[in-house]
PDB file of C-alpha atoms and ligand atoms in Angstrom:
ATOM      1  CA  UNK A  13      -5.419  -0.857  30.850  1.00 90.00           C
ATOM      2  CA  UNK A  14      -2.208   1.130  31.475  1.00 90.00           C
ATOM      3  CA  UNK A  15      -1.270   3.303  28.505  1.00 96.00           C
ATOM      4  CA  UNK A  16       1.732   5.510  27.777  1.00 97.00           C
ATOM      5  CA  UNK A  17       2.141   8.112  25.047  1.00 98.00           C
ATOM      6  CA  UNK A  18       4.415   7.082  22.183  1.00 98.00           C
ATOM      7  CA  UNK A  19       6.740   9.961  21.288  1.00 97.00           C
ATOM      8  CA  UNK A  20       8.510  10.916  18.052  1.00 98.00           C
ATOM      9  CA  UNK A  21      10.815   9.498  16.644  1.00 97.00           C
ATOM     10  CA  UNK A  22       9.252   6.154  17.662  1.00 98.00           C
ATOM     11  CA  UNK A  23       8.590   4.202  14.426  1.00 98.00           C
ATOM     12  CA  UNK A  24       5.197   2.997  15.673  1.00 98.00           C
ATOM     13  CA  UNK A  25       3.815   6.463  14.905  1.00 98.00           C
ATOM     14  CA  UNK A  26       4.337   5.679  11.193  1.00 98.00           C
ATOM     15  CA  UNK A  27       2.027   2.621  11.288  1.00 98.00           C
ATOM     16  CA  UNK A  28      -1.230   2.673   9.364  1.00 98.00           C
ATOM     17  CA  UNK A  29      -4.209   2.007  11.609  1.00 98.00           C
ATOM     18  CA  UNK A  30      -6.795  -0.659  10.822  1.00 98.00           C
ATOM     19  CA  UNK A  31     -10.561  -0.288  10.700  1.00 98.00           C
ATOM     20  CA  UNK A  32     -12.573  -1.305  13.757  1.00 98.00           C
ATOM     21  CA  UNK A  33     -14.875  -4.259  12.992  1.00 98.00           C
ATOM     22  CA  UNK A  34     -16.034  -5.138  16.517  1.00 98.00           C
ATOM     23  CA  UNK A  35     -17.631  -2.564  18.823  1.00 98.00           C
ATOM     24  CA  UNK A  36     -16.978  -4.634  21.911  1.00 98.00           C
ATOM     25  CA  UNK A  37     -15.566  -4.369  25.451  1.00 98.00           C
ATOM     26  CA  UNK A  38     -12.012  -4.325  24.108  1.00 98.00           C
ATOM     27  CA  UNK A  39     -12.800  -1.151  22.132  1.00 98.00           C
ATOM     28  CA  UNK A  40     -14.631   0.407  25.093  1.00 98.00           C
ATOM     29  CA  UNK A  41     -11.696  -0.364  27.418  1.00 98.00           C
ATOM     30  CA  UNK A  42      -9.313   1.307  24.963  1.00 98.00           C
ATOM     31  CA  UNK A  43     -11.518   4.423  24.655  1.00 98.00           C
ATOM     32  CA  UNK A  44     -11.963   4.594  28.443  1.00 98.00           C
ATOM     33  CA  UNK A  45      -8.202   4.330  29.006  1.00 98.00           C
ATOM     34  CA  UNK A  46      -7.363   6.942  26.331  1.00 98.00           C
ATOM     35  CA  UNK A  47      -9.428   9.677  27.976  1.00 97.00           C
ATOM     36  CA  UNK A  48      -7.508  10.077  31.278  1.00 97.00           C
ATOM     37  CA  UNK A  49      -4.106   9.895  29.614  1.00 98.00           C
ATOM     38  CA  UNK A  50      -5.145  12.668  27.189  1.00 98.00           C
ATOM     39  CA  UNK A  51      -6.572  14.870  29.954  1.00 97.00           C
ATOM     40  CA  UNK A  52      -3.669  14.277  32.352  1.00 96.00           C
ATOM     41  CA  UNK A  53      -1.243  15.243  29.572  1.00 97.00           C
ATOM     42  CA  UNK A  54      -3.152  18.492  28.857  1.00 96.00           C
ATOM     43  CA  UNK A  55      -4.257  17.224  25.451  1.00 98.00           C
ATOM     44  CA  UNK A  56      -7.383  17.984  23.459  1.00 97.00           C
ATOM     45  CA  UNK A  57      -7.020  15.189  20.922  1.00 98.00           C
ATOM     46  CA  UNK A  58      -5.508  11.710  20.866  1.00 98.00           C
ATOM     47  CA  UNK A  59      -5.357   8.909  18.287  1.00 98.00           C
ATOM     48  CA  UNK A  60      -5.033   5.259  19.375  1.00 98.00           C
ATOM     49  CA  UNK A  61      -1.679   4.887  17.589  1.00 98.00           C
ATOM     50  CA  UNK A  62      -0.297   7.476  20.047  1.00 98.00           C
ATOM     51  CA  UNK A  63      -0.820   4.876  22.771  1.00 98.00           C
ATOM     52  CA  UNK A  64       0.512   2.054  20.522  1.00 98.00           C
ATOM     53  CA  UNK A  65      -2.850   0.719  19.242  1.00 98.00           C
ATOM     54  CA  UNK A  66      -2.921   0.842  15.436  1.00 98.00           C
ATOM     55  CA  UNK A  67      -6.707   1.138  15.261  1.00 98.00           C
ATOM     56  CA  UNK A  68      -8.925   3.765  13.622  1.00 98.00           C
ATOM     57  CA  UNK A  69      -9.906   5.285  16.939  1.00 98.00           C
ATOM     58  CA  UNK A  70      -9.575   8.880  18.060  1.00 98.00           C
ATOM     59  CA  UNK A  71     -10.899  11.078  20.836  1.00 98.00           C
ATOM     60  CA  UNK A  72     -11.302  14.848  20.998  1.00 98.00           C
ATOM     61  CA  UNK A  73     -12.275  17.116  23.855  1.00 98.00           C
ATOM     62  CA  UNK A  74     -12.165  20.769  22.809  1.00 96.00           C
ATOM     63  CA  UNK A  75     -12.326  23.214  25.743  1.00 94.00           C
ATOM     64  CA  UNK A  76     -15.218  25.686  25.813  1.00 92.00           C
ATOM     65  CA  UNK A  77     -14.652  29.438  25.294  1.00 90.00           C
ATOM     66  CA  UNK A  78     -14.003  29.891  29.037  1.00 92.00           C
ATOM     67  CA  UNK A  79     -11.301  27.200  28.845  1.00 89.00           C
ATOM     68  CA  UNK A  80     -13.317  24.485  30.573  1.00 93.00           C
ATOM     69  CA  UNK A  81     -12.763  20.934  29.293  1.00 95.00           C
ATOM     70  CA  UNK A  82     -15.620  18.658  30.351  1.00 94.00           C
ATOM     71  CA  UNK A  83     -16.296  15.043  29.436  1.00 94.00           C
ATOM     72  CA  UNK A  84     -19.778  16.065  28.229  1.00 93.00           C
ATOM     73  CA  UNK A  85     -18.216  17.405  25.036  1.00 93.00           C
ATOM     74  CA  UNK A  86     -15.953  14.380  24.503  1.00 97.00           C
ATOM     75  CA  UNK A  87     -16.116  13.079  20.945  1.00 98.00           C
ATOM     76  CA  UNK A  88     -15.219   9.440  20.283  1.00 98.00           C
ATOM     77  CA  UNK A  89     -14.631   8.889  16.591  1.00 98.00           C
ATOM     78  CA  UNK A  90     -14.170   5.452  15.033  1.00 98.00           C
ATOM     79  CA  UNK A  91     -13.430   4.689  11.341  1.00 98.00           C
ATOM     80  CA  UNK A  92     -13.710   8.328  10.161  1.00 98.00           C
ATOM     81  CA  UNK A  93     -13.894   9.345   6.499  1.00 98.00           C
ATOM     82  CA  UNK A  94     -13.880  12.941   5.219  1.00 98.00           C
ATOM     83  CA  UNK A  95     -16.786  13.227   2.776  1.00 98.00           C
ATOM     84  CA  UNK A  96     -16.494  16.948   2.035  1.00 98.00           C
ATOM     85  CA  UNK A  97     -14.019  19.772   2.652  1.00 98.00           C
ATOM     86  CA  UNK A  98     -13.907  23.507   2.002  1.00 98.00           C
ATOM     87  CA  UNK A  99     -11.501  26.432   2.409  1.00 98.00           C
ATOM     88  CA  UNK A 100      -8.080  26.665   3.989  1.00 98.00           C
ATOM     89  CA  UNK A 101      -7.098  27.692   7.509  1.00 98.00           C
ATOM     90  CA  UNK A 102      -3.767  27.862   9.332  1.00 98.00           C
ATOM     91  CA  UNK A 103      -3.223  27.050  13.000  1.00 98.00           C
ATOM     92  CA  UNK A 104      -0.219  26.570  15.253  1.00 98.00           C
ATOM     93  CA  UNK A 105      -0.549  22.872  16.039  1.00 98.00           C
ATOM     94  CA  UNK A 106       0.928  20.777  18.804  1.00 98.00           C
ATOM     95  CA  UNK A 107       0.893  17.031  19.435  1.00 98.00           C
ATOM     96  CA  UNK A 108       1.297  14.945  22.584  1.00 98.00           C
ATOM     97  CA  UNK A 109       3.676  12.694  20.615  1.00 98.00           C
ATOM     98  CA  UNK A 110       5.913  15.660  19.721  1.00 98.00           C
ATOM     99  CA  UNK A 111       6.078  17.380  23.112  1.00 96.00           C
ATOM    100  CA  UNK A 112       7.096  21.001  23.332  1.00 95.00           C
ATOM    101  CA  UNK A 113       6.853  21.853  19.616  1.00 97.00           C
ATOM    102  CA  UNK A 114       4.255  23.915  17.786  1.00 97.00           C
ATOM    103  CA  UNK A 115       4.173  24.700  14.062  1.00 97.00           C
ATOM    104  CA  UNK A 116       1.815  26.514  11.683  1.00 98.00           C
ATOM    105  CA  UNK A 117      -0.026  23.948   9.564  1.00 98.00           C
ATOM    106  CA  UNK A 118      -2.569  24.472   6.759  1.00 98.00           C
ATOM    107  CA  UNK A 119      -5.806  22.491   6.992  1.00 98.00           C
ATOM    108  CA  UNK A 120      -9.238  22.467   5.359  1.00 98.00           C
ATOM    109  CA  UNK A 121     -11.401  25.085   7.060  1.00 98.00           C
ATOM    110  CA  UNK A 122     -14.674  23.151   7.079  1.00 98.00           C
ATOM    111  CA  UNK A 123     -15.034  19.393   6.883  1.00 98.00           C
ATOM    112  CA  UNK A 124     -17.810  16.844   6.915  1.00 98.00           C
ATOM    113  CA  UNK A 125     -16.957  13.398   8.256  1.00 98.00           C
ATOM    114  CA  UNK A 126     -18.781  10.114   8.451  1.00 98.00           C
ATOM    115  CA  UNK A 127     -17.748   7.978  11.416  1.00 98.00           C
ATOM    116  CA  UNK A 128     -19.008   5.469  13.947  1.00 98.00           C
ATOM    117  CA  UNK A 129     -19.479   5.929  17.679  1.00 98.00           C
ATOM    118  CA  UNK A 130     -18.401   3.377  20.334  1.00 98.00           C
ATOM    119  CA  UNK A 131     -21.530   1.305  19.684  1.00 98.00           C
ATOM    120  CA  UNK A 132     -21.067   1.218  15.915  1.00 98.00           C
ATOM    121  CA  UNK A 133     -23.798   3.759  15.125  1.00 98.00           C
ATOM    122  CA  UNK A 134     -23.058   5.731  11.948  1.00 98.00           C
ATOM    123  CA  UNK A 135     -22.784   9.523  12.411  1.00 98.00           C
ATOM    124  CA  UNK A 136     -22.203  12.564  10.252  1.00 98.00           C
ATOM    125  CA  UNK A 137     -20.518  15.721  11.534  1.00 98.00           C
ATOM    126  CA  UNK A 138     -19.895  19.026   9.765  1.00 98.00           C
ATOM    127  CA  UNK A 139     -17.533  21.328  11.631  1.00 98.00           C
ATOM    128  CA  UNK A 140     -15.044  24.181  11.377  1.00 97.00           C
ATOM    129  CA  UNK A 141     -12.645  25.997  13.713  1.00 96.00           C
ATOM    130  CA  UNK A 142     -10.470  24.159  16.229  1.00 97.00           C
ATOM    131  CA  UNK A 143     -12.521  20.958  16.118  1.00 97.00           C
ATOM    132  CA  UNK A 144     -12.110  20.684  12.337  1.00 98.00           C
ATOM    133  CA  UNK A 145      -8.338  21.256  12.652  1.00 98.00           C
ATOM    134  CA  UNK A 146      -8.011  18.765  15.506  1.00 98.00           C
ATOM    135  CA  UNK A 147      -9.991  16.071  13.651  1.00 98.00           C
ATOM    136  CA  UNK A 148      -7.761  16.462  10.580  1.00 98.00           C
ATOM    137  CA  UNK A 149      -4.643  16.308  12.793  1.00 98.00           C
ATOM    138  CA  UNK A 150      -5.886  13.120  14.485  1.00 98.00           C
ATOM    139  CA  UNK A 151      -7.012  11.543  11.197  1.00 98.00           C
ATOM    140  CA  UNK A 152      -3.486  12.050   9.835  1.00 98.00           C
ATOM    141  CA  UNK A 153      -2.233   9.875  12.736  1.00 98.00           C
ATOM    142  CA  UNK A 154      -4.401   7.027  11.369  1.00 98.00           C
ATOM    143  CA  UNK A 155      -2.264   7.128   8.223  1.00 98.00           C
ATOM    144  CA  UNK A 156       1.032   7.382  10.108  1.00 98.00           C
ATOM    145  CA  UNK A 157       1.346  11.101   9.348  1.00 98.00           C
ATOM    146  CA  UNK A 158       2.502  13.660  11.937  1.00 98.00           C
ATOM    147  CA  UNK A 159       2.060  17.430  11.656  1.00 98.00           C
ATOM    148  CA  UNK A 160       5.843  17.771  11.347  1.00 98.00           C
ATOM    149  CA  UNK A 161       5.666  15.659   8.143  1.00 98.00           C
ATOM    150  CA  UNK A 162       3.813  18.612   6.585  1.00 98.00           C
ATOM    151  CA  UNK A 163       6.640  21.100   7.159  1.00 98.00           C
ATOM    152  CA  UNK A 164       8.827  22.470   4.371  1.00 98.00           C
ATOM    153  CA  UNK A 165      12.306  20.928   4.024  1.00 98.00           C
ATOM    154  CA  UNK A 166      13.980  23.839   5.830  1.00 98.00           C
ATOM    155  CA  UNK A 167      11.426  24.017   8.661  1.00 97.00           C
ATOM    156  CA  UNK A 168      11.699  20.255   9.157  1.00 98.00           C
ATOM    157  CA  UNK A 169      15.509  20.436   9.338  1.00 98.00           C
ATOM    158  CA  UNK A 170      15.255  23.177  11.956  1.00 97.00           C
ATOM    159  CA  UNK A 171      12.702  21.146  13.899  1.00 97.00           C
ATOM    160  CA  UNK A 172      14.898  17.993  13.889  1.00 97.00           C
ATOM    161  CA  UNK A 173      17.858  19.956  15.239  1.00 97.00           C
ATOM    162  CA  UNK A 174      15.824  21.627  17.988  1.00 97.00           C
ATOM    163  CA  UNK A 175      13.961  18.427  18.919  1.00 96.00           C
ATOM    164  CA  UNK A 176      17.203  16.431  19.263  1.00 95.00           C
ATOM    165  CA  UNK A 177      18.647  19.167  21.452  1.00 95.00           C
ATOM    166  CA  UNK A 178      15.501  19.249  23.621  1.00 95.00           C
ATOM    167  CA  UNK A 179      15.591  15.453  24.016  1.00 91.00           C
ATOM    168  CA  UNK A 180      19.241  15.571  25.124  1.00 90.00           C
ATOM    169  CA  UNK A 181      18.372  18.301  27.644  1.00 90.00           C
ATOM    170  CA  UNK A 182      15.512  16.148  29.005  1.00 87.00           C
ATOM    171  CA  UNK A 183      17.846  13.175  29.569  1.00 85.00           C
ATOM    172  CA  UNK A 184      20.418  15.266  31.492  1.00 83.00           C
ATOM    173  CA  UNK A 185      20.437  14.480  35.217  1.00 78.00           C
TER     174      UNK A 185
HETATM  175  C1  Y12 B  16      -5.096  21.870  17.123  1.00 76.79           C
HETATM  176  C2  Y12 B  16      -4.012  21.251  16.634  1.00 76.79           C
HETATM  177  C3  Y12 B  16      -3.712  19.962  16.976  1.00 76.79           C
HETATM  178  C4  Y12 B  16      -4.547  19.278  17.826  1.00 76.79           C
HETATM  179  C5  Y12 B  16      -4.231  17.872  18.159  1.00 76.79           C
HETATM  180  C6  Y12 B  16      -4.223  17.583  19.620  1.00 76.79           C
HETATM  181  N1  Y12 B  16      -3.050  18.098  20.222  1.00 76.79           N
HETATM  182  C7  Y12 B  16      -2.892  18.157  21.547  1.00 76.79           C
HETATM  183  O1  Y12 B  16      -3.773  17.786  22.281  1.00 76.79           O
HETATM  184  C8  Y12 B  16      -1.592  18.673  22.043  1.00 76.79           C
HETATM  185  C9  Y12 B  16      -1.329  18.773  23.322  1.00 76.79           C
HETATM  186  C10 Y12 B  16      -0.037  19.209  23.856  1.00 76.79           C
HETATM  187  C11 Y12 B  16       0.111  19.294  25.226  1.00 76.79           C
HETATM  188  C12 Y12 B  16       1.333  19.670  25.767  1.00 76.79           C
HETATM  189  O2  Y12 B  16       1.535  19.668  27.119  1.00 76.79           O
HETATM  190  C13 Y12 B  16       1.340  20.801  27.895  1.00 76.79           C
HETATM  191  O3  Y12 B  16       0.941  21.840  27.406  1.00 76.79           O
HETATM  192  C14 Y12 B  16       1.591  20.630  29.331  1.00 76.79           C
HETATM  193  C15 Y12 B  16       2.393  19.982  24.940  1.00 76.79           C
HETATM  194  O4  Y12 B  16       3.593  20.467  25.474  1.00 76.79           O
HETATM  195  C16 Y12 B  16       4.485  19.630  26.054  1.00 76.79           C
HETATM  196  O5  Y12 B  16       4.337  18.454  26.050  1.00 76.79           O
HETATM  197  C17 Y12 B  16       5.703  20.263  26.624  1.00 76.79           C
HETATM  198  C18 Y12 B  16       2.256  19.868  23.586  1.00 76.79           C
HETATM  199  C19 Y12 B  16       1.050  19.478  23.046  1.00 76.79           C
HETATM  200  C20 Y12 B  16      -5.629  19.919  18.312  1.00 76.79           C
HETATM  201  C21 Y12 B  16      -5.916  21.210  17.957  1.00 76.79           C
HETATM  202 CO1   CO B  17      -0.916  14.423  17.273  1.00 76.79          CO
END
């Protein structure tokens, strides 16, 4: 399965993802193909809609404190639901679908989620820090929401101007 990252302003990023009903080879192939594209793009989180699959599937691989990113800590999250949330935290977020841009975004500090793994087993996870932020960022993708959609009117305007300019620069021979 050959995947490419869908980049803003592609309209597909606005699609709402659908729940996974079958935990079959098709799902496993998608998960297996998402991992290398995330790692090769220097990402730590990726939602299926970012590779044009509108399914409630996301992967996260947070590097350890010494910066090492190993597959042993890969989290595959299917059909997630936030069941509890607490506190507020702010982090400068980035997204593989909005390359080159980072913005301060407020998130819940601690969350508990219910989700399923690749075999359909139900799991519960309570987490804070970068993993909590990354899960919330990726779960927004499932609803067609990007971190830039959370910016104030003036910050968004500034972003649009800078992003357009950066895209033009990229296209220049
Ligand atoms: C905190 C906030 C948001 C997340 C979601 C996951 N985000 C990423 O994995 C972003 C990765 C990213 C990688 C980039 O590429 C390089 O650094 C080479 C990048 O910059 C460019 O594309 C130029 C931007 C974002 C997790 C945790
Ligand atoms: Co993203």
